[in-house]
JSON list of C-alpha atoms in Angstrom, two decimals:
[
{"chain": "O", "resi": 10, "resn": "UNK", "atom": "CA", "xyz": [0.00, 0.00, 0.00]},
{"chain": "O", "resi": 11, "resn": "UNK", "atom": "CA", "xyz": [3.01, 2.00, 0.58]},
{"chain": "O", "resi": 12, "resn": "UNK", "atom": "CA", "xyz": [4.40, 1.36, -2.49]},
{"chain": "O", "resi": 13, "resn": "UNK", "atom": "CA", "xyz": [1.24, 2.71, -4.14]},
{"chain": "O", "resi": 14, "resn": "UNK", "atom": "CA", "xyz": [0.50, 5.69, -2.31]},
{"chain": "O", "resi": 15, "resn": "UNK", "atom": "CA", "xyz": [4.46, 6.65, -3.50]},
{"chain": "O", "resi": 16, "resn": "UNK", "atom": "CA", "xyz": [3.91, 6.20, -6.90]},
{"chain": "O", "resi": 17, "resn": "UNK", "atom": "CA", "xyz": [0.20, 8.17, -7.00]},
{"chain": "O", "resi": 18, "resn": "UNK", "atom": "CA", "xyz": [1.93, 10.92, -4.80]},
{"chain": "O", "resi": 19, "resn": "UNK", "atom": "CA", "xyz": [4.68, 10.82, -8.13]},
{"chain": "O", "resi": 20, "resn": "UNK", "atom": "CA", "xyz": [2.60, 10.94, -10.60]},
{"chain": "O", "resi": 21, "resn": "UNK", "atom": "CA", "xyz": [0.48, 13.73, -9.52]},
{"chain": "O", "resi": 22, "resn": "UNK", "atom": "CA", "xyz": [3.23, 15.65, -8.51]},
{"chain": "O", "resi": 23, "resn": "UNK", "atom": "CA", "xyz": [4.25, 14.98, -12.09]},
{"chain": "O", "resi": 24, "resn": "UNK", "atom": "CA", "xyz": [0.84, 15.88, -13.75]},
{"chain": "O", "resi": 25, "resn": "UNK", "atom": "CA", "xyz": [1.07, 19.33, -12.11]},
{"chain": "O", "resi": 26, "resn": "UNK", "atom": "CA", "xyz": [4.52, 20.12, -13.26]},
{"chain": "O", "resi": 27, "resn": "UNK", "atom": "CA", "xyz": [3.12, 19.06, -17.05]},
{"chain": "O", "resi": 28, "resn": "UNK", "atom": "CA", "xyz": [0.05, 21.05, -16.47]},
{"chain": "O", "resi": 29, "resn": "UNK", "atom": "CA", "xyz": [1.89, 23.78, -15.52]},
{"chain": "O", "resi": 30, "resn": "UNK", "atom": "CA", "xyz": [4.57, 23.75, -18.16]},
{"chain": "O", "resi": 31, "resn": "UNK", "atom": "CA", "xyz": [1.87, 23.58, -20.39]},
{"chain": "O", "resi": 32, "resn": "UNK", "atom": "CA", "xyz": [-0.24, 26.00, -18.80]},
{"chain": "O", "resi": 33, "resn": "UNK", "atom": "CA", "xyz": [2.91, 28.50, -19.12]},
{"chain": "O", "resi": 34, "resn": "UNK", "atom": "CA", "xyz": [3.84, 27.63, -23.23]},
{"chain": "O", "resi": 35, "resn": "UNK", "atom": "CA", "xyz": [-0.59, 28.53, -23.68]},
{"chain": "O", "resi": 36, "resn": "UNK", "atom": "CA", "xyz": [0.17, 32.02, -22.08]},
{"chain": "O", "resi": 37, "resn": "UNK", "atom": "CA", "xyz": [3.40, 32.98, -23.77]},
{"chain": "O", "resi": 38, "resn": "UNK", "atom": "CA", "xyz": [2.33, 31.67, -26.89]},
{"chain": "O", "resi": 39, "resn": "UNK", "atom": "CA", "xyz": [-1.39, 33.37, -26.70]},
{"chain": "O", "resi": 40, "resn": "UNK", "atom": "CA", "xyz": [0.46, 36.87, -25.18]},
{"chain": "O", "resi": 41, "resn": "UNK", "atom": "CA", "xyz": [3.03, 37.47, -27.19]},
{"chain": "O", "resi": 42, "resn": "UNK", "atom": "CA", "xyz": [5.74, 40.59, -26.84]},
{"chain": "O", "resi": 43, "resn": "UNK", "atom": "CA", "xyz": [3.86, 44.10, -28.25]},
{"chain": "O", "resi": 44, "resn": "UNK", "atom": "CA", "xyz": [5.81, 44.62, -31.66]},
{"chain": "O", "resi": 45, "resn": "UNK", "atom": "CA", "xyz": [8.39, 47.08, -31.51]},
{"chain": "O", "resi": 46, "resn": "UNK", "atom": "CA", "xyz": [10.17, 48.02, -34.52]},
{"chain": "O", "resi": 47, "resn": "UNK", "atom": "CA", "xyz": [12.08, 50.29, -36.21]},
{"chain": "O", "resi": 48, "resn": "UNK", "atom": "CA", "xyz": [11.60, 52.42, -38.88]},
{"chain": "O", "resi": 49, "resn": "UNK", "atom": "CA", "xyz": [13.96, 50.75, -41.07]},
{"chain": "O", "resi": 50, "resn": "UNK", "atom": "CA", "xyz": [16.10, 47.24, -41.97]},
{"chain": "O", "resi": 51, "resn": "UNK", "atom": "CA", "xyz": [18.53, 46.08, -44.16]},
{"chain": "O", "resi": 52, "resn": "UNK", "atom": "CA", "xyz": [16.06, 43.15, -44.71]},
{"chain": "O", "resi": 53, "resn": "UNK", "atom": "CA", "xyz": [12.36, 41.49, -44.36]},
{"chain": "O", "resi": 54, "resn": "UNK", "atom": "CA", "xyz": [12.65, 38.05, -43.46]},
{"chain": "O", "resi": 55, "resn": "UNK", "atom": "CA", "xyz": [10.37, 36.10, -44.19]},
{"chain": "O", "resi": 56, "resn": "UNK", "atom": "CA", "xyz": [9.61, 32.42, -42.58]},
{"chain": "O", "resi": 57, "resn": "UNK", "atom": "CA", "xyz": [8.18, 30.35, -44.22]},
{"chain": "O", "resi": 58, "resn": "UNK", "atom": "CA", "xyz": [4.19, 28.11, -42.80]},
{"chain": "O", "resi": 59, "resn": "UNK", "atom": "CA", "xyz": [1.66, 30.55, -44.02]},
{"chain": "O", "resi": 60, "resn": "UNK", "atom": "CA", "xyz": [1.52, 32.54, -47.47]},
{"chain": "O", "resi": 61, "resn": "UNK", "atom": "CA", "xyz": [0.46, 35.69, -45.47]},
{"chain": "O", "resi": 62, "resn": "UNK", "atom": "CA", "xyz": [3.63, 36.30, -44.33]},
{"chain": "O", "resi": 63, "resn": "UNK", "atom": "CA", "xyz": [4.88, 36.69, -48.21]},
{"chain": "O", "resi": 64, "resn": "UNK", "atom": "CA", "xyz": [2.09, 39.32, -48.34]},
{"chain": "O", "resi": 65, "resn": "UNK", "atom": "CA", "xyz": [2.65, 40.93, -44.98]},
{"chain": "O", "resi": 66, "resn": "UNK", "atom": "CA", "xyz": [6.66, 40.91, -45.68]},
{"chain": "O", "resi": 67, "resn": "UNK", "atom": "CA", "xyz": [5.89, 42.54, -49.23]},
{"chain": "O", "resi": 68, "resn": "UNK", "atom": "CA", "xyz": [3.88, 45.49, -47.24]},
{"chain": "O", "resi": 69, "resn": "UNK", "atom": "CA", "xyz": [6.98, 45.31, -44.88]},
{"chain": "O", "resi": 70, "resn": "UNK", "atom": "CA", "xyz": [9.76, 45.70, -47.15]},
{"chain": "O", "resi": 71, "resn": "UNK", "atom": "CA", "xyz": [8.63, 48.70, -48.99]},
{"chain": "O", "resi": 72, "resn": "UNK", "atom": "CA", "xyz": [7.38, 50.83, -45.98]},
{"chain": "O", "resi": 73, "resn": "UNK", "atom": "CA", "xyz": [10.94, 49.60, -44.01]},
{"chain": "O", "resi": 74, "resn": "UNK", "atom": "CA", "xyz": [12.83, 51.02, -46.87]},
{"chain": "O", "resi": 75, "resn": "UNK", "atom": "CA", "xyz": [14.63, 47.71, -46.93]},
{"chain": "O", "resi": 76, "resn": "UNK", "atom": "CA", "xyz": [17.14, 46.42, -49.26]},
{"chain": "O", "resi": 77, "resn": "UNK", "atom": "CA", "xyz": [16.08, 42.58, -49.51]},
{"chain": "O", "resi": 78, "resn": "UNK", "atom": "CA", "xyz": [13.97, 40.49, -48.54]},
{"chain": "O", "resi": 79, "resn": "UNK", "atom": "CA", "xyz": [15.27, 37.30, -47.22]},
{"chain": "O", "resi": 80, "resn": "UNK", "atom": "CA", "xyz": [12.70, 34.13, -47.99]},
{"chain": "O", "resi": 81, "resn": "UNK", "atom": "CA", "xyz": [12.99, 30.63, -46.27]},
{"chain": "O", "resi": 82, "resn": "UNK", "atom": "CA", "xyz": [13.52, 28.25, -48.62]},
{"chain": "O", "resi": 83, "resn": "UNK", "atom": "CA", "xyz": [11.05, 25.17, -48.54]},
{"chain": "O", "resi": 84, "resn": "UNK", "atom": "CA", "xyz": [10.74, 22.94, -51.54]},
{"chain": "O", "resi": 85, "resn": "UNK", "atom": "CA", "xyz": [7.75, 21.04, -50.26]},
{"chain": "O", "resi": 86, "resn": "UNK", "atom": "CA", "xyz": [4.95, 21.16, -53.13]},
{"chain": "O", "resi": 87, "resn": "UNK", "atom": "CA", "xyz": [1.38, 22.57, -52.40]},
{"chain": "O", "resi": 88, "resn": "UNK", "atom": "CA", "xyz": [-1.22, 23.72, -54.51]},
{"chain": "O", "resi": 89, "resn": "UNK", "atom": "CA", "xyz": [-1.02, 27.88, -55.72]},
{"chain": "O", "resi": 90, "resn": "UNK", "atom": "CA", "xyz": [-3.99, 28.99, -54.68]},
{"chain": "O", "resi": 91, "resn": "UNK", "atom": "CA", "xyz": [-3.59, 32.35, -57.23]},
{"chain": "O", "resi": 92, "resn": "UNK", "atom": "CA", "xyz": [-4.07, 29.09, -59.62]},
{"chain": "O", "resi": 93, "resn": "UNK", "atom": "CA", "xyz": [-5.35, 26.21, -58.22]},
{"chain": "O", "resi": 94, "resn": "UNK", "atom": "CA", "xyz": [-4.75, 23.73, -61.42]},
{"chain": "O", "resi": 95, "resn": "UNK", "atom": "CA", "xyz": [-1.05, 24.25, -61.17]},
{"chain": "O", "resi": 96, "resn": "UNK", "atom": "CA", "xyz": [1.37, 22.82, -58.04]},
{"chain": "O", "resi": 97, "resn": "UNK", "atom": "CA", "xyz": [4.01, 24.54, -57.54]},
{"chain": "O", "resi": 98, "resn": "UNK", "atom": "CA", "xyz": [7.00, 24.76, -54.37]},
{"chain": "O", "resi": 99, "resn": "UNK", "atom": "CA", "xyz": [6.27, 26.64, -51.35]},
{"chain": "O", "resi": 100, "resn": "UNK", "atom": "CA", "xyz": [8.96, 29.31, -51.74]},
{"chain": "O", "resi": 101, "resn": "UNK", "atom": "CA", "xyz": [8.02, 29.47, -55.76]},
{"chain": "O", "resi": 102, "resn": "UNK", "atom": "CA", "xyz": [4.71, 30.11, -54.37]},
{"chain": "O", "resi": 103, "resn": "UNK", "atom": "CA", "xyz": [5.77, 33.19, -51.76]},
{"chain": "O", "resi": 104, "resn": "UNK", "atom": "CA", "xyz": [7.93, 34.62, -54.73]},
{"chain": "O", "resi": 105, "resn": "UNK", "atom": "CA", "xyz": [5.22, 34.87, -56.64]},
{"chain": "O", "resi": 106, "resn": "UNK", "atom": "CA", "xyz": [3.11, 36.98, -53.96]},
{"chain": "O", "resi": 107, "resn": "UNK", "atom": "CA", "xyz": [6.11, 39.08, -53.88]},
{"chain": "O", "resi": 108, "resn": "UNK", "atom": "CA", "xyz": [6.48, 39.66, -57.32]},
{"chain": "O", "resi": 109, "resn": "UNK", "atom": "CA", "xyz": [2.48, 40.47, -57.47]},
{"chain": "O", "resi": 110, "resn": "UNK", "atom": "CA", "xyz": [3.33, 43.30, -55.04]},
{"chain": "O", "resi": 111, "resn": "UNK", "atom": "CA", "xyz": [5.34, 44.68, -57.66]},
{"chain": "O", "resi": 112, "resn": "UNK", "atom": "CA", "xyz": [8.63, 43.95, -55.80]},
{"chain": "O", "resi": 113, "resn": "UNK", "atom": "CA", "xyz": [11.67, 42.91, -57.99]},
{"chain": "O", "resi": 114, "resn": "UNK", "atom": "CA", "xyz": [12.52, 39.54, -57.90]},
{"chain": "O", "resi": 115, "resn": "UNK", "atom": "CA", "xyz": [16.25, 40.26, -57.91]},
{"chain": "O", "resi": 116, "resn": "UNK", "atom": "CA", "xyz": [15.96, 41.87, -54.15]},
{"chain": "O", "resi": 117, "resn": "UNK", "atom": "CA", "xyz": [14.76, 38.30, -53.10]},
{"chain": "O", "resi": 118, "resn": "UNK", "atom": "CA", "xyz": [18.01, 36.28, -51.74]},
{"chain": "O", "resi": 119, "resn": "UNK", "atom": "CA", "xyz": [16.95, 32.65, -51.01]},
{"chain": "O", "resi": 120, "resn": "UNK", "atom": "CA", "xyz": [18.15, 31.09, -47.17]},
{"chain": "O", "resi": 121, "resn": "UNK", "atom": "CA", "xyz": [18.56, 27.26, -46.67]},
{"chain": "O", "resi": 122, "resn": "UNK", "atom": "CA", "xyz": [18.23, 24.11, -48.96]},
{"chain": "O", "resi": 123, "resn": "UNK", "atom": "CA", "xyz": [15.00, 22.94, -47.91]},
{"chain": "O", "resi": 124, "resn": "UNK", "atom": "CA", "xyz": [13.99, 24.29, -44.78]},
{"chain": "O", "resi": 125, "resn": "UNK", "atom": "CA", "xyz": [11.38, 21.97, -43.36]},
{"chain": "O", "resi": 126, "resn": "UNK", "atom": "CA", "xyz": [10.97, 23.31, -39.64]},
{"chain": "O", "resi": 127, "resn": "UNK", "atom": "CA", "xyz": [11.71, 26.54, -37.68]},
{"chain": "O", "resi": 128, "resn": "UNK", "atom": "CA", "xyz": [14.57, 25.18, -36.43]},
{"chain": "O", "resi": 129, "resn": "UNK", "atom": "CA", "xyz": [16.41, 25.03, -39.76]},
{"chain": "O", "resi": 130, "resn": "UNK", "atom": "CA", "xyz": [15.28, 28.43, -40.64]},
{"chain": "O", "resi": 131, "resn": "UNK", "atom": "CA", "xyz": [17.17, 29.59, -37.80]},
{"chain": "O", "resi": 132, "resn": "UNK", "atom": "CA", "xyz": [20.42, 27.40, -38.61]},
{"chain": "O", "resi": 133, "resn": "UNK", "atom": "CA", "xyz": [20.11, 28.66, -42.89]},
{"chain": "O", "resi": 134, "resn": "UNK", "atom": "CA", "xyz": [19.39, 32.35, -41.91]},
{"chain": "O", "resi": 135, "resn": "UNK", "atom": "CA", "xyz": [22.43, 31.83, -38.98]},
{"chain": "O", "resi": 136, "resn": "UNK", "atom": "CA", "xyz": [24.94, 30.55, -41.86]},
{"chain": "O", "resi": 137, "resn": "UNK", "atom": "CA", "xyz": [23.94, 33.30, -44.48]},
{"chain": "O", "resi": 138, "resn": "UNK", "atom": "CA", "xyz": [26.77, 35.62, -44.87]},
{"chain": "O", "resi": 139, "resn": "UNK", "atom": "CA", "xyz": [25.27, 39.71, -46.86]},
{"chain": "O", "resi": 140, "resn": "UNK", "atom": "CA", "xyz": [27.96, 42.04, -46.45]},
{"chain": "O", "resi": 141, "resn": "UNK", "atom": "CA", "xyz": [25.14, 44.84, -45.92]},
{"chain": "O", "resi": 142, "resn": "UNK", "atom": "CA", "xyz": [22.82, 43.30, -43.82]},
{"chain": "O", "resi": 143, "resn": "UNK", "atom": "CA", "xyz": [22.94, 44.08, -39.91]},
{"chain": "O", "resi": 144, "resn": "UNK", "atom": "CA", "xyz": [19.61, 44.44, -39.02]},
{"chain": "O", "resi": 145, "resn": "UNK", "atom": "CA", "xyz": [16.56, 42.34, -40.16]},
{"chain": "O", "resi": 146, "resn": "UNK", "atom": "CA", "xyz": [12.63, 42.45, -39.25]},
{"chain": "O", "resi": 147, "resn": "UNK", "atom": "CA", "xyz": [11.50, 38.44, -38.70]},
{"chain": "O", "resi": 148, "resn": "UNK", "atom": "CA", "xyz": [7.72, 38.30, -40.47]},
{"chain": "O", "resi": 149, "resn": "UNK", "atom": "CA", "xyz": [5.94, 34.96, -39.01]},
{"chain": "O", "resi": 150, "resn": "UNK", "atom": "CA", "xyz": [2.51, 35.01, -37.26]},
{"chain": "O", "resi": 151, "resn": "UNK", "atom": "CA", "xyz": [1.01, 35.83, -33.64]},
{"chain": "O", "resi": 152, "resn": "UNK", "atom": "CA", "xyz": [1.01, 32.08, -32.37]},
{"chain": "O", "resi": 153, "resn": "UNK", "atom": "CA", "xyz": [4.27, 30.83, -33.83]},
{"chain": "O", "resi": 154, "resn": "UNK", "atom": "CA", "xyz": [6.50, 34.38, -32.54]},
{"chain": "O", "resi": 155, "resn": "UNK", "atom": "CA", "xyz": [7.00, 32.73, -29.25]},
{"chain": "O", "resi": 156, "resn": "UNK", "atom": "CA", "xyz": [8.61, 29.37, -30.73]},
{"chain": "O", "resi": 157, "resn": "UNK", "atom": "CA", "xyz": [10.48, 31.64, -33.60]},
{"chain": "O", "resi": 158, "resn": "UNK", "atom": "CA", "xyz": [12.38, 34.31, -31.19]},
{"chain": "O", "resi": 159, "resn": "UNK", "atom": "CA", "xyz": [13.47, 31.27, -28.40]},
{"chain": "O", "resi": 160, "resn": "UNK", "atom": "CA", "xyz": [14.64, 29.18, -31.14]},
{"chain": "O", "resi": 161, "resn": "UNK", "atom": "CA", "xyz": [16.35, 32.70, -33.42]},
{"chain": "O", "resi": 162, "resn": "UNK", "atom": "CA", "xyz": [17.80, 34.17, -30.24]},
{"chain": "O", "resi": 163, "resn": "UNK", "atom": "CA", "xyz": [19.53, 30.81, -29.27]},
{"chain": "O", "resi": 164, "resn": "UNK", "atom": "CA", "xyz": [20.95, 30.06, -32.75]},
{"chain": "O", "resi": 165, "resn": "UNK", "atom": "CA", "xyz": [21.46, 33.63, -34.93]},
{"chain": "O", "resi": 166, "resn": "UNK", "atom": "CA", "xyz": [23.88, 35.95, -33.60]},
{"chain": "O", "resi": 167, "resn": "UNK", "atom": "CA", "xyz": [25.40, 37.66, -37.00]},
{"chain": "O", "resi": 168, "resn": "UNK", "atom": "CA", "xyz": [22.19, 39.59, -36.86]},
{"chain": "O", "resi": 169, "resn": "UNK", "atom": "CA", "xyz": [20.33, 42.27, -34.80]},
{"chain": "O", "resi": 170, "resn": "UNK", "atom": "CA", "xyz": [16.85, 41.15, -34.92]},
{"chain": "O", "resi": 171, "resn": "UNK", "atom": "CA", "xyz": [13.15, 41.89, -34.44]},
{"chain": "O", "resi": 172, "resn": "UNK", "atom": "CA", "xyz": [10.20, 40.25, -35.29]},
{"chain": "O", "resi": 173, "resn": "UNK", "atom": "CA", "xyz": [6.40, 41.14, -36.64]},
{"chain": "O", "resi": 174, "resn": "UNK", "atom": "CA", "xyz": [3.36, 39.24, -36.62]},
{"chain": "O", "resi": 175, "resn": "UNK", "atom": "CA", "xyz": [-0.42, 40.54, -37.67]},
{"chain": "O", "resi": 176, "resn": "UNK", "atom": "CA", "xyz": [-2.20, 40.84, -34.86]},
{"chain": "O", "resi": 177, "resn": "UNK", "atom": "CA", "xyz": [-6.10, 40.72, -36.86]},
{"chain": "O", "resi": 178, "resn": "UNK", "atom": "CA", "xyz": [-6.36, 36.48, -36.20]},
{"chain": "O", "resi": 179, "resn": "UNK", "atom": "CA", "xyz": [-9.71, 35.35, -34.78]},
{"chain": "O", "resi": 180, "resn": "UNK", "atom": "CA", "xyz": [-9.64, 35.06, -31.23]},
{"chain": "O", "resi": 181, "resn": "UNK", "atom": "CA", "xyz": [-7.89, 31.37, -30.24]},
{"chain": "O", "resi": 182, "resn": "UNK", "atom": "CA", "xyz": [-10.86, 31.13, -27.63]},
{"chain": "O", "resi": 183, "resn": "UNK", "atom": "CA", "xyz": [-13.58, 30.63, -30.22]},
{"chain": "O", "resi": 184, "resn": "UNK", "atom": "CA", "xyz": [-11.11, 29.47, -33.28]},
{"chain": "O", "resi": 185, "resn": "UNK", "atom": "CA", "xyz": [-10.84, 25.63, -33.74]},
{"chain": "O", "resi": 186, "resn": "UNK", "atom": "CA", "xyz": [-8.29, 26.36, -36.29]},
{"chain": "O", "resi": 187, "resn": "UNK", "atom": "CA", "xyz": [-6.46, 28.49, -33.86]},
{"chain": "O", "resi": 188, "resn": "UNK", "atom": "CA", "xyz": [-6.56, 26.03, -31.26]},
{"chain": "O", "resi": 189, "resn": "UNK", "atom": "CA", "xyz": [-5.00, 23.24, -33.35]},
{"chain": "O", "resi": 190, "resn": "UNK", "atom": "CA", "xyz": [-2.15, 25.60, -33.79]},
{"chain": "O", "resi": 191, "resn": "UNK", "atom": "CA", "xyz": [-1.81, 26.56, -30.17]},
{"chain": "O", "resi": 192, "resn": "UNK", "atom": "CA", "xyz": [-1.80, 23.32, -29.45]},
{"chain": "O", "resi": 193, "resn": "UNK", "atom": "CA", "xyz": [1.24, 22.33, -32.04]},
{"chain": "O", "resi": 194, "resn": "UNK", "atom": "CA", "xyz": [2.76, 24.90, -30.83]},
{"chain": "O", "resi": 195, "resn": "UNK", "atom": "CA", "xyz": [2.96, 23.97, -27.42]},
{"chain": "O", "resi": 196, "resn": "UNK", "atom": "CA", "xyz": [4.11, 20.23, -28.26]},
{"chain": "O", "resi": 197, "resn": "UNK", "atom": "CA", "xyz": [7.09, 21.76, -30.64]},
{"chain": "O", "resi": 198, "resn": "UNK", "atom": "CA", "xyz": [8.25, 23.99, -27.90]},
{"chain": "O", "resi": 199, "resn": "UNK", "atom": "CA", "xyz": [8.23, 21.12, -25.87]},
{"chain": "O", "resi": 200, "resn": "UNK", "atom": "CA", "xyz": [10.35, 19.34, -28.09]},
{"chain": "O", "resi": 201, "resn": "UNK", "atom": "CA", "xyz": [12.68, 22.13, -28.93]},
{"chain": "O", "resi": 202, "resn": "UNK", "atom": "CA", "xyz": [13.33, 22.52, -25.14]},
{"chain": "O", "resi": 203, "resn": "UNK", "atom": "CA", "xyz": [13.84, 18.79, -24.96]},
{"chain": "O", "resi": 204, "resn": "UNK", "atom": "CA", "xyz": [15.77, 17.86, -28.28]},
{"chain": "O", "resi": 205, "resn": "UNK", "atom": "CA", "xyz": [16.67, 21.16, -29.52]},
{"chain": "O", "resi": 206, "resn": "UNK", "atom": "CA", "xyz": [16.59, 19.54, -32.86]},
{"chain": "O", "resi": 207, "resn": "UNK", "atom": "CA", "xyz": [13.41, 17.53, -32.65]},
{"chain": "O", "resi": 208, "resn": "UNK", "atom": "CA", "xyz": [13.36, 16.45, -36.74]},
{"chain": "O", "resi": 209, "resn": "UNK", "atom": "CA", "xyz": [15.99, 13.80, -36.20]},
{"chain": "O", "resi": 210, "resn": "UNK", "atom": "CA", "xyz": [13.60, 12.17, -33.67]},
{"chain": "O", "resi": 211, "resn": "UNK", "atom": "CA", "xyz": [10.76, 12.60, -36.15]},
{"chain": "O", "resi": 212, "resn": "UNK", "atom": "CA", "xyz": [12.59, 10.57, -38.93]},
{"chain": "O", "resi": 213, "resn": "UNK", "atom": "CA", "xyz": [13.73, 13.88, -40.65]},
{"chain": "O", "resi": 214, "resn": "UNK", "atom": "CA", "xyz": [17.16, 14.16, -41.73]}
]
């Protein structure tokens, strides 16, 4: 009986540390840092997860006064939704949203192979070497900021960084859609703090 009463007393004690781990990620991930930004950068980066960004960057880069805009590139194929018969790669997909907003393509400098997670955005963007580039603006979305900045400020140190998210998405508390991302984003921010580099445990190379 001992025995038992040990090992409930563990596991709740346990199940209150994960509750309020998780309880914390929710917070910091529905509350993220007010934006504050400057009035110019030597580039808009943009990650890649969500074609808005290539929109909001484009808005970004010409009110910044920026040079170039930095895009992750991810070579997974999706459907372009300015054409729906046609498939084309993610980042051929943001380029043309950029291009749309009447930005040159030449001012877009691919990052990275085939980024496939935040992490390797942050390890492509780390190892990118612009002779004119100091200061960058980081373009990703309200609910994924939290997860971007831990995992940026840990790996990128060449550059002086901020980052800016739209803050017009449906309220999480009555979004299904936004819960299944708060959600994700909890259990990758769990795994980032546990593996740092969670793909290799995911079967990624």
């Amino acid at each position: 009986m001992l025995y038992i009463s040990r090992l409930l007393s563990l596991i709740g004690t346990i199940s209150i540390i994960i509750l309020a781990i998780i309880s914390y990620l929710a917070y910091q991930i529905t509350n993220p840092e007010k934006i504050i930004f400057d009035n110019e950068y030597d580039a808009i980066v943009i990650l890649s997860g969500n074609p808005q960004r290539a929109i909001t960057g484009s808005k970004l880069y010409k009110s910044k006064y920026s040079k170039y805009i930095l895009l992750s590139k991810e070579d997974k194929i999706i459907t372009n939704y300015l054409n729906p018969k046609l498939s084309v790669k993610t980042y051929e997909l943001y380029i043309s949203i950029i291009a749309a907003n009447q930005i040159d393509i030449n001012n877009i400098i691919l990052f990275g192979m085939d980024n496939t997670s935040t992490y390797n955005e942050a390890k492509s963007l780390r190892d990118l070497e612009l002779k004119n580039v100091h200061k960058v603006l980081i373009v990703t979305d309200k609910y994924h900021v939290y997860r971007a900045k831990t995992i940026f400020n840990n790996i990128v140190s060449r550059y002086q960084m901020d980052f800016y998210y739209d803050n017009d998405q449906i309220d999480w508390t009555i979004s299904k859609s936004s819960l299944l991302i708060i959600f994700s984003e909890i259990l990758k921010s769990i795994l980032y703090y546990v593996f740092t580099d969670f793909d290799r445990y995911l079967g990624k190379i």
